């Protein structure tokens, strides 16, 4: 996975004047063209595999992790003590989880465990479970990363105030319905000389796998009546600025960037991660040594609530449909393709191409179809 670094923020908003290809509008001409393109692509892609036996879908089901299982425990987050200075946002206090739940219309949390202290209460999305020291909460069994692990003080479980306001409240307490989605922009990650990661099972490239996934998702959404656009429809190396500018120029209602992950030489890590832009005032889950300016606000921060809404819904659907390890809804600023979006935006890492078992699954077109269907189902719920 490689994400281009944008040199200046201004560059994010420059719309390139190039003859964009708009795909999958409902004309026979474009349908025929896309069918032929898709057919050609499948033929090309099948050349990357090394035989039907190697691409057979694995039947082993990997159960979703529960609180404390290894795939999520590996994540190292900076604790509050490592912050460079005090938070400037007014909601920087630590609040008792039990009291916050009652004051916000949720029931008094039950104590699931006292050592470690783990509390749970019911929400409209299922049970929310939080635990002292764990960097994520579970909501209906789906992991959502917190900026700060909850603290236990005098037998009371405390959560950061901004974590509660920006993460739990929108999911557990919001009564608002999202703006209806009509136009979706799908962004197949990488392209051209930017290959992305390499699949350790068959040598296929992330840029080709994301394009195939995007076509599959686009077709499903078009069949359900959505207007769908792809930032690239061929093996083209696009700048981050071009991807952002394109989505903004057609006034997308939802932007979805598709990627696969890799952590070579570690072959053990596996699972699905879904990212959205970190709200102002909080540290990111992941910054890959890029700066993580907590006080910065980007255009896409205007959609914090809906970024999380769609990230959660898409992530839950993907993990449920595939049985892949749940590596959580996560927050980032360095993924510049999210920052300038003027609509809700998410980035999906659909599995680890560096993990042989997961790489083998991703090599299988049927598995990529399942990934596409899971996102389409989440949008069309
Ligand atoms: Zn990538």
Tab-separated table of C-alpha atoms and ligand atoms in Angstrom, residues 1-3 189-190 194-197 206-207 210 258-262 347-349, ligand 1:
chain	number	residue	atom	x	y	z
A	1	UNK	CA	0.000	0.000	0.000
A	2	UNK	CA	1.448	3.305	-0.996
A	3	UNK	CA	-0.341	6.588	-0.585
A	189	UNK	CA	-6.440	2.437	-5.492
A	190	UNK	CA	-3.132	2.845	-7.345
A	194	UNK	CA	1.969	2.761	-8.966
A	195	UNK	CA	1.370	-0.972	-8.532
A	196	UNK	CA	0.502	-0.931	-4.844
A	197	UNK	CA	1.100	-4.170	-2.969
A	206	UNK	CA	-3.094	-4.428	-5.923
A	207	UNK	CA	-3.825	-1.921	-8.711
A	210	UNK	CA	-8.805	-2.896	-6.833
A	258	UNK	CA	-10.624	0.591	-2.491
A	259	UNK	CA	-7.282	-0.892	-1.452
A	260	UNK	CA	-5.666	-4.073	-0.260
A	261	UNK	CA	-3.115	-4.142	2.518
A	262	UNK	CA	0.395	-5.521	2.969
A	347	UNK	CA	-11.184	3.981	2.444
A	348	UNK	CA	-11.410	0.197	2.643
A	349	UNK	CA	-8.411	-2.107	3.018
B	1	LIG	ZN1	-3.216	0.542	-1.510
